[in-house]
Amino acid sequence: MGDSENFVIVGAGMAGAKCAEALRDQGFDGRITLLGDESHRPYERPPLSKEYLMGSAEFDSAYVHPESWYADNDVDLRLNTSARRIDRSLRRLELADGSHLDFDKLMLATGAHPRSLPVPGHDADGVLQLRRVGDSDRIKQALSGIEHLVVVGAGWIGLEVAAAAREAGVAVTVVETAELPLLRVLGREVAEVFAALHRDRGVAFRFTTAVDEILAPSGEVTGVRLTDGLEIEAQAVLVAVGVDPDVELAAEAKLRVDNGVLVDATLRTGDPNIVAAGDVANAFHPLLGKQIRVEHWANALNQPAVAASSMLGGDTTYSELPYFFTDQYDLGMEYLGHVDPGGYDEVLFRGDVEAREFIAFWLAEGRVRAAMNVNIWDVGDQLKTLITSATTIDRRALEDPSVPLNEHIAR
């Protein structure tokens, strides 16, 4: 790769910034242009629902690189800049302002955007979402001046904001269409743990129902009406009903799109000059043997090195197990692996579930497919070995804390 080549990255989040870093680390000395539609340089998103939202960390700690890094590494970072169209035949990217950039290789790191709630009152003052730093600032400001928050959706974002609100002394009601929080992700056995955690901290749940209307008679939120007829008074509503991958640019360019931009294990799209990584990438996972799109920090951190290698002509594959973490009240956990909803036979627990110090294992056909360590640390490598070893497990040994995880517990 010569110094006359231009690599363009669309999306100045963590994945985009890490791709620029990886390109330089892997020896690329050509031009790198990094485009972002926000006014902030690339930053990590987990603090927006965790320490930054709770006021325990400044936003500066969330930046991926110091401000000087981009100039020091000859990365042309263009903020407040959106891409409008990819011309694949010319290898040209048209920008929203009418200008264009020619590229030799292109990376799509366009991320995802939060889903809205299509009900009356959805645009009232006091209706909140969380994706960007400005959203976190608005939630933080709201929590300082309200008595009651309704959270719509009991996924990770909804529960983390609910925890932050309770820590701030705000009453919280969580509305969820399923029977338990995180039911689709974790299954009933572990979802019960998170339901109990939040109930113990005073969160009220309304399960198997949905918001029919956000009440805002004067343009400001006063509450919600549920589909079961119940009205709940509130001064703010957080809509946390998931995100959709931002595939508009890829779809218009006729790249393959299905729940994200479809890429192979090297993160290449059907066009050899275009790769994708992060929240937008639906990648073939060689260990799992299928396409998977993961909306978590670890993908944005680790996939870019593979994407950079592919841009440089390499054949590195991305085979890291899906990983995510959360911190809610005094519970910290890490999850490793992947299980589809209903795609396991049983969940085994090792440790004290009531004290919330345990490891949970999702088993299918006698093998560990995923594991979650709750308030137990430094076991990630051992759990990864259990998941990737394809070994049939001795159930009793797996449940017994006296049997070290790093010993063979195969049956």
PDB file of N, CA and C in Angstrom, residues 179-228:
ATOM      1  N   GLU A 179     -42.437 -10.989  29.993  1.00  0.00           N
ATOM      2  CA  GLU A 179     -42.786 -11.334  31.369  1.00  0.00           C
ATOM      3  C   GLU A 179     -41.702 -10.959  32.366  1.00  0.00           C
ATOM      4  N   LEU A 180     -40.489 -10.710  31.882  1.00  0.00           N
ATOM      5  CA  LEU A 180     -39.359 -10.399  32.747  1.00  0.00           C
ATOM      6  C   LEU A 180     -38.388  -9.497  31.990  1.00  0.00           C
ATOM      7  N   PRO A 181     -37.528  -8.786  32.718  1.00  0.00           N
ATOM      8  CA  PRO A 181     -36.501  -8.002  32.021  1.00  0.00           C
ATOM      9  C   PRO A 181     -35.483  -8.926  31.375  1.00  0.00           C
ATOM     10  N   LEU A 182     -34.967  -8.541  30.227  1.00  0.00           N
ATOM     11  CA  LEU A 182     -33.894  -9.268  29.551  1.00  0.00           C
ATOM     12  C   LEU A 182     -34.256 -10.716  29.227  1.00  0.00           C
ATOM     13  N   LEU A 183     -35.542 -11.019  29.157  1.00  0.00           N
ATOM     14  CA  LEU A 183     -35.968 -12.404  28.989  1.00  0.00           C
ATOM     15  C   LEU A 183     -35.446 -13.000  27.690  1.00  0.00           C
ATOM     16  N   ARG A 184     -35.523 -12.249  26.620  1.00  0.00           N
ATOM     17  CA  ARG A 184     -35.087 -12.779  25.323  1.00  0.00           C
ATOM     18  C   ARG A 184     -33.583 -12.998  25.294  1.00  0.00           C
ATOM     19  N   VAL A 185     -32.835 -12.179  26.005  1.00  0.00           N
ATOM     20  CA  VAL A 185     -31.375 -12.269  25.983  1.00  0.00           C
ATOM     21  C   VAL A 185     -30.856 -13.353  26.923  1.00  0.00           C
ATOM     22  N   LEU A 186     -31.431 -13.425  28.127  1.00  0.00           N
ATOM     23  CA  LEU A 186     -30.869 -14.269  29.166  1.00  0.00           C
ATOM     24  C   LEU A 186     -31.682 -15.513  29.479  1.00  0.00           C
ATOM     25  N   GLY A 187     -32.952 -15.530  29.097  1.00  0.00           N
ATOM     26  CA  GLY A 187     -33.809 -16.626  29.525  1.00  0.00           C
ATOM     27  C   GLY A 187     -34.340 -16.388  30.926  1.00  0.00           C
ATOM     28  N   ARG A 188     -35.355 -17.153  31.294  1.00  0.00           N
ATOM     29  CA  ARG A 188     -36.068 -16.916  32.551  1.00  0.00           C
ATOM     30  C   ARG A 188     -35.178 -17.047  33.773  1.00  0.00           C
ATOM     31  N   GLU A 189     -34.276 -18.038  33.784  1.00  0.00           N
ATOM     32  CA  GLU A 189     -33.510 -18.328  34.992  1.00  0.00           C
ATOM     33  C   GLU A 189     -32.697 -17.126  35.463  1.00  0.00           C
ATOM     34  N   VAL A 190     -31.992 -16.468  34.548  1.00  0.00           N
ATOM     35  CA  VAL A 190     -31.132 -15.340  34.932  1.00  0.00           C
ATOM     36  C   VAL A 190     -31.906 -14.022  34.889  1.00  0.00           C
ATOM     37  N   ALA A 191     -32.928 -13.945  34.050  1.00  0.00           N
ATOM     38  CA  ALA A 191     -33.758 -12.737  34.042  1.00  0.00           C
ATOM     39  C   ALA A 191     -34.383 -12.496  35.414  1.00  0.00           C
ATOM     40  N   GLU A 192     -34.714 -13.567  36.118  1.00  0.00           N
ATOM     41  CA  GLU A 192     -35.278 -13.425  37.466  1.00  0.00           C
ATOM     42  C   GLU A 192     -34.312 -12.717  38.406  1.00  0.00           C
ATOM     43  N   VAL A 193     -33.018 -12.922  38.210  1.00  0.00           N
ATOM     44  CA  VAL A 193     -32.015 -12.273  39.055  1.00  0.00           C
ATOM     45  C   VAL A 193     -32.082 -10.761  38.883  1.00  0.00           C
ATOM     46  N   PHE A 194     -32.209 -10.298  37.652  1.00  0.00           N
ATOM     47  CA  PHE A 194     -32.245  -8.859  37.407  1.00  0.00           C
ATOM     48  C   PHE A 194     -33.582  -8.253  37.829  1.00  0.00           C
ATOM     49  N   ALA A 195     -34.650  -9.004  37.707  1.00  0.00           N
ATOM     50  CA  ALA A 195     -35.931  -8.508  38.207  1.00  0.00           C
ATOM     51  C   ALA A 195     -35.861  -8.299  39.709  1.00  0.00           C
ATOM     52  N   ALA A 196     -35.299  -9.266  40.439  1.00  0.00           N
ATOM     53  CA  ALA A 196     -35.183  -9.155  41.895  1.00  0.00           C
ATOM     54  C   ALA A 196     -34.245  -8.016  42.289  1.00  0.00           C
ATOM     55  N   LEU A 197     -33.145  -7.863  41.539  1.00  0.00           N
ATOM     56  CA  LEU A 197     -32.194  -6.780  41.825  1.00  0.00           C
ATOM     57  C   LEU A 197     -32.890  -5.432  41.802  1.00  0.00           C
ATOM     58  N   HIS A 198     -33.680  -5.172  40.790  1.00  0.00           N
ATOM     59  CA  HIS A 198     -34.324  -3.865  40.664  1.00  0.00           C
ATOM     60  C   HIS A 198     -35.505  -3.713  41.621  1.00  0.00           C
ATOM     61  N   ARG A 199     -36.229  -4.783  41.854  1.00  0.00           N
ATOM     62  CA  ARG A 199     -37.319  -4.686  42.835  1.00  0.00           C
ATOM     63  C   ARG A 199     -36.764  -4.370  44.215  1.00  0.00           C
ATOM     64  N   ASP A 200     -35.625  -4.965  44.555  1.00  0.00           N
ATOM     65  CA  ASP A 200     -35.008  -4.696  45.858  1.00  0.00           C
ATOM     66  C   ASP A 200     -34.627  -3.230  46.006  1.00  0.00           C
ATOM     67  N   ARG A 201     -34.402  -2.546  44.885  1.00  0.00           N
ATOM     68  CA  ARG A 201     -34.039  -1.129  44.918  1.00  0.00           C
ATOM     69  C   ARG A 201     -35.232  -0.220  44.671  1.00  0.00           C
ATOM     70  N   GLY A 202     -36.437  -0.789  44.668  1.00  0.00           N
ATOM     71  CA  GLY A 202     -37.642   0.036  44.609  1.00  0.00           C
ATOM     72  C   GLY A 202     -38.207   0.276  43.233  1.00  0.00           C
ATOM     73  N   VAL A 203     -37.675  -0.391  42.194  1.00  0.00           N
ATOM     74  CA  VAL A 203     -38.215  -0.228  40.844  1.00  0.00           C
ATOM     75  C   VAL A 203     -39.524  -1.003  40.726  1.00  0.00           C
ATOM     76  N   ALA A 204     -40.529  -0.369  40.152  1.00  0.00           N
ATOM     77  CA  ALA A 204     -41.804  -1.041  39.878  1.00  0.00           C
ATOM     78  C   ALA A 204     -41.804  -1.519  38.433  1.00  0.00           C
ATOM     79  N   PHE A 205     -42.237  -2.739  38.213  1.00  0.00           N
ATOM     80  CA  PHE A 205     -42.326  -3.295  36.868  1.00  0.00           C
ATOM     81  C   PHE A 205     -43.781  -3.452  36.458  1.00  0.00           C
ATOM     82  N   ARG A 206     -44.043  -3.176  35.190  1.00  0.00           N
ATOM     83  CA  ARG A 206     -45.335  -3.488  34.576  1.00  0.00           C
ATOM     84  C   ARG A 206     -45.038  -4.365  33.362  1.00  0.00           C
ATOM     85  N   PHE A 207     -45.188  -5.676  33.545  1.00  0.00           N
ATOM     86  CA  PHE A 207     -44.866  -6.636  32.508  1.00  0.00           C
ATOM     87  C   PHE A 207     -46.091  -6.954  31.655  1.00  0.00           C
ATOM     88  N   THR A 208     -45.830  -7.571  30.515  1.00  0.00           N
ATOM     89  CA  THR A 208     -46.846  -8.016  29.546  1.00  0.00           C
ATOM     90  C   THR A 208     -47.833  -6.912  29.202  1.00  0.00           C
ATOM     91  N   THR A 209     -47.328  -5.710  29.083  1.00  0.00           N
ATOM     92  CA  THR A 209     -48.141  -4.581  28.651  1.00  0.00           C
ATOM     93  C   THR A 209     -47.241  -3.616  27.887  1.00  0.00           C
ATOM     94  N   ALA A 210     -47.833  -2.590  27.300  1.00  0.00           N
ATOM     95  CA  ALA A 210     -47.064  -1.625  26.512  1.00  0.00           C
ATOM     96  C   ALA A 210     -47.664  -0.245  26.687  1.00  0.00           C
ATOM     97  N   VAL A 211     -46.949   0.778  26.237  1.00  0.00           N
ATOM     98  CA  VAL A 211     -47.444   2.142  26.300  1.00  0.00           C
ATOM     99  C   VAL A 211     -48.381   2.377  25.126  1.00  0.00           C
ATOM    100  N   ASP A 212     -49.581   2.809  25.427  1.00  0.00           N
ATOM    101  CA  ASP A 212     -50.566   3.132  24.401  1.00  0.00           C
ATOM    102  C   ASP A 212     -50.514   4.614  24.033  1.00  0.00           C
ATOM    103  N   GLU A 213     -50.140   5.445  25.011  1.00  0.00           N
ATOM    104  CA  GLU A 213     -50.054   6.891  24.780  1.00  0.00           C
ATOM    105  C   GLU A 213     -49.159   7.517  25.833  1.00  0.00           C
ATOM    106  N   ILE A 214     -48.339   8.460  25.391  1.00  0.00           N
ATOM    107  CA  ILE A 214     -47.596   9.297  26.328  1.00  0.00           C
ATOM    108  C   ILE A 214     -48.436  10.544  26.571  1.00  0.00           C
ATOM    109  N   LEU A 215     -48.828  10.746  27.803  1.00  0.00           N
ATOM    110  CA  LEU A 215     -49.741  11.833  28.143  1.00  0.00           C
ATOM    111  C   LEU A 215     -48.963  13.137  28.238  1.00  0.00           C
ATOM    112  N   ALA A 216     -49.374  14.107  27.463  1.00  0.00           N
ATOM    113  CA  ALA A 216     -48.709  15.410  27.437  1.00  0.00           C
ATOM    114  C   ALA A 216     -49.715  16.458  26.988  1.00  0.00           C
ATOM    115  N   PRO A 217     -50.727  16.768  27.804  1.00  0.00           N
ATOM    116  CA  PRO A 217     -51.800  17.662  27.365  1.00  0.00           C
ATOM    117  C   PRO A 217     -51.332  19.065  26.997  1.00  0.00           C
ATOM    118  N   SER A 218     -50.237  19.511  27.594  1.00  0.00           N
ATOM    119  CA  SER A 218     -49.717  20.852  27.278  1.00  0.00           C
ATOM    120  C   SER A 218     -48.360  20.792  26.594  1.00  0.00           C
ATOM    121  N   GLY A 219     -48.038  19.645  26.023  1.00  0.00           N
ATOM    122  CA  GLY A 219     -46.769  19.486  25.323  1.00  0.00           C
ATOM    123  C   GLY A 219     -45.644  18.964  26.181  1.00  0.00           C
ATOM    124  N   GLU A 220     -45.878  18.814  27.490  1.00  0.00           N
ATOM    125  CA  GLU A 220     -44.872  18.270  28.390  1.00  0.00           C
ATOM    126  C   GLU A 220     -45.412  16.991  29.021  1.00  0.00           C
ATOM    127  N   VAL A 221     -44.538  16.022  29.202  1.00  0.00           N
ATOM    128  CA  VAL A 221     -44.953  14.724  29.707  1.00  0.00           C
ATOM    129  C   VAL A 221     -45.558  14.842  31.108  1.00  0.00           C
ATOM    130  N   THR A 222     -46.722  14.238  31.275  1.00  0.00           N
ATOM    131  CA  THR A 222     -47.347  14.129  32.601  1.00  0.00           C
ATOM    132  C   THR A 222     -47.550  12.682  33.010  1.00  0.00           C
ATOM    133  N   GLY A 223     -47.311  11.763  32.090  1.00  0.00           N
ATOM    134  CA  GLY A 223     -47.484  10.353  32.416  1.00  0.00           C
ATOM    135  C   GLY A 223     -47.657   9.522  31.167  1.00  0.00           C
ATOM    136  N   VAL A 224     -48.058   8.272  31.360  1.00  0.00           N
ATOM    137  CA  VAL A 224     -48.317   7.356  30.246  1.00  0.00           C
ATOM    138  C   VAL A 224     -49.610   6.605  30.511  1.00  0.00           C
ATOM    139  N   ARG A 225     -50.234   6.206  29.433  1.00  0.00           N
ATOM    140  CA  ARG A 225     -51.375   5.276  29.527  1.00  0.00           C
ATOM    141  C   ARG A 225     -50.950   3.974  28.876  1.00  0.00           C
ATOM    142  N   LEU A 226     -51.146   2.855  29.578  1.00  0.00           N
ATOM    143  CA  LEU A 226     -50.742   1.554  29.080  1.00  0.00           C
ATOM    144  C   LEU A 226     -51.882   0.889  28.323  1.00  0.00           C
ATOM    145  N   THR A 227     -51.544  -0.140  27.580  1.00  0.00           N
ATOM    146  CA  THR A 227     -52.560  -0.835  26.791  1.00  0.00           C
ATOM    147  C   THR A 227     -53.565  -1.561  27.671  1.00  0.00           C
ATOM    148  N   ASP A 228     -53.217  -1.810  28.930  1.00  0.00           N
ATOM    149  CA  ASP A 228     -54.180  -2.425  29.844  1.00  0.00           C
ATOM    150  C   ASP A 228     -55.053  -1.395  30.546  1.00  0.00           C
TER     151      ASP A 228
END
